[in-house]
PDB file of C-alpha atoms and ligand atoms in Angstrom:
ATOM      1  CA  MET Z1382     132.937 118.678  89.197  1.00 53.00           C
ATOM      2  CA  LYS Z1383     136.398 119.047  90.723  1.00 67.00           C
ATOM      3  CA  GLU Z1384     138.048 115.393  92.151  1.00 88.00           C
ATOM      4  CA  THR Z1385     138.877 115.804  95.992  1.00 91.00           C
ATOM      5  CA  ILE Z1386     141.813 114.288  97.543  1.00 93.00           C
ATOM      6  CA  ALA Z1387     141.909 113.715 101.294  1.00 95.00           C
ATOM      7  CA  LEU Z1388     145.059 115.386 103.508  1.00 97.00           C
ATOM      8  CA  THR Z1389     145.025 113.476 106.576  1.00 98.00           C
ATOM      9  CA  TYR Z1390     146.834 113.868 109.996  1.00 98.00           C
ATOM     10  CA  ASP Z1391     147.009 111.385 112.795  1.00 98.00           C
ATOM     11  CA  ASP Z1392     148.363 111.320 116.042  1.00 98.00           C
ATOM     12  CA  GLY Z1393     147.282 115.279 117.129  1.00 98.00           C
ATOM     13  CA  PRO Z1394     146.242 116.982 118.293  1.00 98.00           C
ATOM     14  CA  ASP Z1395     149.388 119.205 119.116  1.00 98.00           C
ATOM     15  CA  PRO Z1396     149.489 123.087 120.608  1.00 98.00           C
ATOM     16  CA  LEU Z1397     152.481 123.759 118.210  1.00 98.00           C
ATOM     17  CA  TRP Z1398     151.879 122.028 114.977  1.00 98.00           C
ATOM     18  CA  THR Z1399     148.277 121.687 114.629  1.00 98.00           C
ATOM     19  CA  PRO Z1400     147.510 125.592 114.068  1.00 98.00           C
ATOM     20  CA  ARG Z1401     150.456 125.627 111.619  1.00 98.00           C
ATOM     21  CA  ILE Z1402     148.636 123.002 109.704  1.00 98.00           C
ATOM     22  CA  LEU Z1403     145.581 124.325 110.066  1.00 98.00           C
ATOM     23  CA  ALA Z1404     147.173 127.855 108.515  1.00 98.00           C
ATOM     24  CA  ALA Z1405     148.627 126.200 105.863  1.00 98.00           C
ATOM     25  CA  LEU Z1406     145.078 124.831 104.992  1.00 97.00           C
ATOM     26  CA  ALA Z1407     143.309 128.093 105.569  1.00 97.00           C
ATOM     27  CA  ARG Z1408     145.452 130.173 103.108  1.00 96.00           C
ATOM     28  CA  ARG Z1409     144.577 127.868 100.382  1.00 95.00           C
ATOM     29  CA  GLY Z1410     140.692 127.453 101.574  1.00 94.00           C
ATOM     30  CA  ALA Z1411     141.534 123.852 102.075  1.00 95.00           C
ATOM     31  CA  ARG Z1412     140.109 121.266 104.415  1.00 95.00           C
ATOM     32  CA  ALA Z1413     141.663 118.078 105.836  1.00 96.00           C
ATOM     33  CA  THR Z1414     140.861 115.083 108.508  1.00 97.00           C
ATOM     34  CA  PHE Z1415     142.631 114.688 111.792  1.00 98.00           C
ATOM     35  CA  PHE Z1416     142.498 111.473 113.004  1.00 98.00           C
ATOM     36  CA  VAL Z1417     143.121 112.546 116.836  1.00 98.00           C
ATOM     37  CA  GLN Z1418     144.441 110.802 119.758  1.00 98.00           C
ATOM     38  CA  ALA Z1419     141.675 110.978 122.301  1.00 98.00           C
ATOM     39  CA  ARG Z1420     143.572 112.167 125.475  1.00 98.00           C
ATOM     40  CA  ARG Z1421     145.358 114.631 123.168  1.00 98.00           C
ATOM     41  CA  ALA Z1422     141.663 115.871 122.319  1.00 98.00           C
ATOM     42  CA  ILE Z1423     140.604 116.502 125.505  1.00 98.00           C
ATOM     43  CA  GLU Z1424     143.734 118.171 126.731  1.00 98.00           C
ATOM     44  CA  ASN Z1425     143.444 120.589 123.864  1.00 98.00           C
ATOM     45  CA  PRO Z1426     139.627 121.413 123.338  1.00 98.00           C
ATOM     46  CA  ASP Z1427     140.643 124.909 121.600  1.00 98.00           C
ATOM     47  CA  LEU Z1428     142.509 123.068 118.992  1.00 98.00           C
ATOM     48  CA  ILE Z1429     139.462 120.621 118.343  1.00 98.00           C
ATOM     49  CA  GLU Z1430     137.441 123.606 118.250  1.00 98.00           C
ATOM     50  CA  SER Z1431     139.737 125.299 115.651  1.00 98.00           C
ATOM     51  CA  ILE Z1432     139.863 121.939 113.323  1.00 97.00           C
ATOM     52  CA  LEU Z1433     136.002 121.956 113.087  1.00 96.00           C
ATOM     53  CA  ALA Z1434     135.539 125.866 112.955  1.00 96.00           C
ATOM     54  CA  ALA Z1435     137.832 125.825 109.732  1.00 95.00           C
ATOM     55  CA  GLY Z1436     135.004 123.149 108.145  1.00 94.00           C
ATOM     56  CA  SER Z1437     137.823 120.202 109.033  1.00 96.00           C
ATOM     57  CA  GLU Z1438     137.110 117.317 110.113  1.00 96.00           C
ATOM     58  CA  VAL Z1439     137.791 115.347 113.528  1.00 97.00           C
ATOM     59  CA  GLY Z1440     138.284 111.564 113.139  1.00 97.00           C
ATOM     60  CA  PHE Z1441     139.322 109.148 115.947  1.00 98.00           C
ATOM     61  CA  HIS Z1442     142.269 107.359 115.858  1.00 98.00           C
ATOM     62  CA  CYS Z1443     143.052 105.837 119.580  1.00 98.00           C
ATOM     63  CA  VAL Z1444     143.456 106.249 122.955  1.00 98.00           C
ATOM     64  CA  ASP Z1445     146.279 104.188 123.366  1.00 98.00           C
ATOM     65  CA  HIS Z1446     148.408 103.728 120.343  1.00 97.00           C
ATOM     66  CA  VAL Z1447     148.738 100.225 120.339  1.00 97.00           C
ATOM     67  CA  ARG Z1448     148.381  97.813 117.418  1.00 97.00           C
ATOM     68  CA  HIS Z1449     144.409  96.047 117.254  1.00 98.00           C
ATOM     69  CA  SER Z1450     146.520  92.746 116.410  1.00 98.00           C
ATOM     70  CA  GLU Z1451     148.098  92.934 119.538  1.00 97.00           C
ATOM     71  CA  ARG Z1452     145.636  93.370 121.995  1.00 96.00           C
ATOM     72  CA  PRO Z1453     142.542  91.324 122.807  1.00 96.00           C
ATOM     73  CA  ARG Z1454     139.293  92.090 121.521  1.00 96.00           C
ATOM     74  CA  GLU Z1455     137.966  93.363 124.867  1.00 97.00           C
ATOM     75  CA  ALA Z1456     141.003  96.085 124.755  1.00 98.00           C
ATOM     76  CA  VAL Z1457     139.977  97.370 121.298  1.00 98.00           C
ATOM     77  CA  VAL Z1458     136.633  97.589 122.232  1.00 98.00           C
ATOM     78  CA  ALA Z1459     137.241  99.296 125.720  1.00 98.00           C
ATOM     79  CA  ASP Z1460     139.724 101.725 123.649  1.00 98.00           C
ATOM     80  CA  LEU Z1461     137.182 102.778 121.318  1.00 98.00           C
ATOM     81  CA  GLU Z1462     134.385 103.153 124.063  1.00 98.00           C
ATOM     82  CA  THR Z1463     136.680 105.417 125.978  1.00 98.00           C
ATOM     83  CA  GLY Z1464     137.901 107.392 122.793  1.00 98.00           C
ATOM     84  CA  LEU Z1465     133.974 107.943 121.859  1.00 98.00           C
ATOM     85  CA  GLU Z1466     133.388 109.254 125.279  1.00 98.00           C
ATOM     86  CA  LEU Z1467     136.283 111.544 125.532  1.00 98.00           C
ATOM     87  CA  LEU Z1468     135.477 112.793 122.387  1.00 98.00           C
ATOM     88  CA  ASP Z1469     132.345 113.669 123.309  1.00 98.00           C
ATOM     89  CA  GLU Z1470     133.659 115.732 126.212  1.00 97.00           C
ATOM     90  CA  VAL Z1471     134.258 117.877 123.064  1.00 97.00           C
ATOM     91  CA  GLY Z1472     131.998 118.026 121.230  1.00 96.00           C
ATOM     92  CA  VAL Z1473     132.651 115.411 118.780  1.00 97.00           C
ATOM     93  CA  ARG Z1474     131.035 112.384 117.499  1.00 96.00           C
ATOM     94  CA  PRO Z1475     133.305 111.285 114.573  1.00 97.00           C
ATOM     95  CA  ARG Z1476     132.250 109.247 111.678  1.00 95.00           C
ATOM     96  CA  ALA Z1477     135.672 108.259 110.642  1.00 97.00           C
ATOM     97  CA  TRP Z1478     138.393 106.044 112.531  1.00 98.00           C
ATOM     98  CA  ARG Z1479     141.736 105.054 111.699  1.00 98.00           C
ATOM     99  CA  ALA Z1480     143.152 102.282 113.438  1.00 98.00           C
ATOM    100  CA  PRO Z1481     146.666 102.565 114.847  1.00 98.00           C
ATOM    101  CA  TRP Z1482     149.297 102.121 112.471  1.00 97.00           C
ATOM    102  CA  GLY Z1483     146.399 101.260 109.919  1.00 96.00           C
ATOM    103  CA  VAL Z1484     146.370  97.922 111.366  1.00 97.00           C
ATOM    104  CA  GLU Z1485     142.731  96.330 111.303  1.00 97.00           C
ATOM    105  CA  THR Z1486     141.405  93.352 112.958  1.00 97.00           C
ATOM    106  CA  ASP Z1487     138.291  91.297 112.569  1.00 97.00           C
ATOM    107  CA  ALA Z1488     137.237  92.825 115.655  1.00 96.00           C
ATOM    108  CA  THR Z1489     138.278  96.664 114.144  1.00 98.00           C
ATOM    109  CA  ARG Z1490     135.994  95.851 111.508  1.00 97.00           C
ATOM    110  CA  ALA Z1491     133.056  94.697 113.628  1.00 97.00           C
ATOM    111  CA  LEU Z1492     133.204  97.411 116.060  1.00 97.00           C
ATOM    112  CA  ALA Z1493     133.472  99.982 113.218  1.00 97.00           C
ATOM    113  CA  SER Z1494     130.308  98.785 111.825  1.00 97.00           C
ATOM    114  CA  SER Z1495     128.317  98.798 115.063  1.00 97.00           C
ATOM    115  CA  HIS Z1496     129.290 102.141 115.815  1.00 97.00           C
ATOM    116  CA  ASP Z1497     128.740 103.489 112.482  1.00 96.00           C
ATOM    117  CA  LEU Z1498     131.902 104.508 112.043  1.00 97.00           C
ATOM    118  CA  ARG Z1499     133.838 104.412 108.621  1.00 96.00           C
ATOM    119  CA  LEU Z1500     137.471 102.684 108.321  1.00 96.00           C
ATOM    120  CA  TRP Z1501     140.218 104.925 106.667  1.00 96.00           C
ATOM    121  CA  GLY Z1502     143.516 103.603 105.694  1.00 95.00           C
ATOM    122  CA  TRP Z1503     145.561 105.590 102.997  1.00 95.00           C
ATOM    123  CA  ASN Z1504     147.066 105.125  99.602  1.00 92.00           C
ATOM    124  CA  LEU Z1505     150.068 107.636  99.675  1.00 93.00           C
ATOM    125  CA  ASP Z1506     152.143 107.392 102.702  1.00 94.00           C
ATOM    126  CA  THR Z1507     154.452 110.595 103.243  1.00 96.00           C
ATOM    127  CA  HIS Z1508     156.458 108.565 105.921  1.00 96.00           C
ATOM    128  CA  ASP Z1509     156.924 112.074 107.548  1.00 97.00           C
ATOM    129  CA  TRP Z1510     157.511 110.804 110.800  1.00 96.00           C
ATOM    130  CA  ARG Z1511     161.087 109.769 109.737  1.00 96.00           C
ATOM    131  CA  GLY Z1512     161.995 113.414 109.327  1.00 95.00           C
ATOM    132  CA  ASP Z1513     162.684 113.743 105.622  1.00 96.00           C
ATOM    133  CA  GLY Z1514     162.537 117.270 104.271  1.00 97.00           C
ATOM    134  CA  ALA Z1515     159.393 118.551 102.522  1.00 98.00           C
ATOM    135  CA  ARG Z1516     160.613 118.121  98.668  1.00 97.00           C
ATOM    136  CA  ARG Z1517     162.059 114.783  99.456  1.00 97.00           C
ATOM    137  CA  MET Z1518     158.489 113.482 100.843  1.00 97.00           C
ATOM    138  CA  LEU Z1519     156.845 114.954  97.597  1.00 96.00           C
ATOM    139  CA  LYS Z1520     159.367 113.058  95.184  1.00 96.00           C
ATOM    140  CA  ALA Z1521     158.682 109.999  97.033  1.00 95.00           C
ATOM    141  CA  LEU Z1522     154.793 110.593  96.585  1.00 94.00           C
ATOM    142  CA  ASP Z1523     155.467 111.292  92.749  1.00 92.00           C
ATOM    143  CA  ALA Z1524     157.622 107.697  92.781  1.00 92.00           C
ATOM    144  CA  GLN Z1525     154.023 106.373  93.757  1.00 87.00           C
ATOM    145  CA  GLY Z1526     152.064 107.808  91.037  1.00 87.00           C
ATOM    146  CA  GLY Z1527     151.512 111.715  92.292  1.00 88.00           C
ATOM    147  CA  LEU Z1528     148.604 113.284  93.115  1.00 92.00           C
ATOM    148  CA  ARG Z1529     145.141 111.921  91.763  1.00 91.00           C
ATOM    149  CA  GLY Z1530     141.343 112.335  92.451  1.00 90.00           C
ATOM    150  CA  GLY Z1531     140.371 109.995  95.427  1.00 90.00           C
ATOM    151  CA  ASP Z1532     143.749 109.881  97.218  1.00 92.00           C
ATOM    152  CA  VAL Z1533     143.917 109.447 100.847  1.00 94.00           C
ATOM    153  CA  ILE Z1534     147.283 110.856 101.978  1.00 96.00           C
ATOM    154  CA  LEU Z1535     148.745 110.058 105.623  1.00 97.00           C
ATOM    155  CA  MET Z1536     150.555 112.702 107.305  1.00 98.00           C
ATOM    156  CA  HIS Z1537     151.230 113.574 111.329  1.00 98.00           C
ATOM    157  CA  ASP Z1538     150.567 116.847 113.143  1.00 98.00           C
ATOM    158  CA  ALA Z1539     152.094 115.829 116.195  1.00 97.00           C
ATOM    159  CA  LEU Z1540     154.972 113.304 117.345  1.00 96.00           C
ATOM    160  CA  GLY Z1541     153.565 109.935 117.821  1.00 92.00           C
ATOM    161  CA  PRO Z1542     155.377 106.592 118.654  1.00 90.00           C
ATOM    162  CA  GLY Z1543     158.120 105.875 116.760  1.00 88.00           C
ATOM    163  CA  ALA Z1544     158.793 109.749 115.103  1.00 93.00           C
ATOM    164  CA  ARG Z1545     162.421 110.140 114.543  1.00 93.00           C
ATOM    165  CA  ARG Z1546     162.041 113.757 114.228  1.00 94.00           C
ATOM    166  CA  GLY Z1547     161.736 116.576 116.830  1.00 95.00           C
ATOM    167  CA  GLY Z1548     158.604 118.504 115.133  1.00 96.00           C
ATOM    168  CA  CYS Z1549     156.627 118.748 112.218  1.00 97.00           C
ATOM    169  CA  ALA Z1550     157.826 121.459 110.537  1.00 97.00           C
ATOM    170  CA  GLU Z1551     158.262 119.564 107.208  1.00 98.00           C
ATOM    171  CA  THR Z1552     155.015 118.457 107.174  1.00 98.00           C
ATOM    172  CA  VAL Z1553     153.785 121.949 107.202  1.00 98.00           C
ATOM    173  CA  ALA Z1554     155.911 122.351 104.470  1.00 98.00           C
ATOM    174  CA  LEU Z1555     154.888 119.625 102.848  1.00 98.00           C
ATOM    175  CA  THR Z1556     151.226 120.301 103.209  1.00 98.00           C
ATOM    176  CA  GLU Z1557     151.760 123.732 101.481  1.00 98.00           C
ATOM    177  CA  LEU Z1558     153.581 122.184  98.559  1.00 97.00           C
ATOM    178  CA  LEU Z1559     150.873 119.712  97.984  1.00 97.00           C
ATOM    179  CA  LEU Z1560     148.340 122.614  98.735  1.00 97.00           C
ATOM    180  CA  GLY Z1561     150.304 123.893  95.926  1.00 96.00           C
ATOM    181  CA  ILE Z1562     149.848 120.938  93.564  1.00 95.00           C
ATOM    182  CA  ALA Z1563     146.395 120.574  93.831  1.00 94.00           C
ATOM    183  CA  GLU Z1564     145.357 123.930  93.091  1.00 92.00           C
ATOM    184  CA  GLY Z1565     147.099 123.668  89.884  1.00 93.00           C
ATOM    185  CA  SER Z1566     145.760 120.138  88.996  1.00 91.00           C
ATOM    186  CA  ALA Z1567     142.028 121.292  89.579  1.00 88.00           C
ATOM    187  CA  LEU Z1568     141.759 118.692  92.809  1.00 92.00           C
ATOM    188  CA  THR Z1569     139.901 119.904  96.034  1.00 92.00           C
ATOM    189  CA  PRO Z1570     141.537 119.032  99.440  1.00 93.00           C
ATOM    190  CA  ALA Z1571     138.709 117.823 101.595  1.00 90.00           C
ATOM    191  CA  GLY Z1572     138.272 115.604 104.735  1.00 91.00           C
ATOM    192  CA  VAL Z1573     137.244 111.961 103.989  1.00 92.00           C
ATOM    193  CA  SER Z1574     133.921 112.049 105.062  1.00 84.00           C
ATOM    194  CA  GLY Z1575     133.016 115.181 102.557  1.00 65.00           C
ATOM    195  CA  CYS Z1576     135.133 117.471 104.896  1.00 41.00           C
ATOM    196  CA  GLU Z1577     132.626 118.936 107.258  1.00 37.00           C
ATOM    197  CA  GLY Z1578     133.089 118.927 110.896  1.00 35.00           C
ATOM    198  CA  VAL Z1579     130.933 116.931 113.082  1.00 35.00           C
ATOM    199  CA  LEU Z1580     129.664 118.130 115.971  1.00 34.00           C
ATOM    200  CA  ALA Z1581     127.589 116.140 118.530  1.00 31.00           C
TER     201      ALA Z1581
HETATM  202 ZN1   ZN O1704     149.315 107.096 115.068  1.00 67.78          ZN
END
């Protein structure tokens, strides 16, 4: 059986960049997980539909992009509950959750368990928000050990807080490079939950 790697994209969906990532995935018949900002999801229901139609997965990222460690528990609860309501409006009941900046607290973990969500971090960070070129990012991933089965790779299909770039073109280019490598090494790019879209 082929081993899987998870390509994950945070902070979208974005009308310009998400379709380009989806097109790159489609060219290789690959799937991924998009950890969305819930307001962007309801502003772009067509993009959510496209992600799911492509067999990729929509996970929850946040409503407000604030570290849970910097918020009272009630604010973390409210963010998740509002986010799930918003995602429900676009037909998504997520199974996967990535907290803003990947920062999890006891409150995050308790909430995840009570809402039947699995928390996801990553083991390979592309730092794509910094604005490096795709080949440079690939080299940095090689320095972290390169691609192996079970890897969870962090990328962004939209500009989030702290982004030092004007767009996500290099993430699209990196996606194409990673998909080529995966194909050559018998790795299957999939979403974190087993790659199927989850419709409510
Ligand atoms: Zn983010």
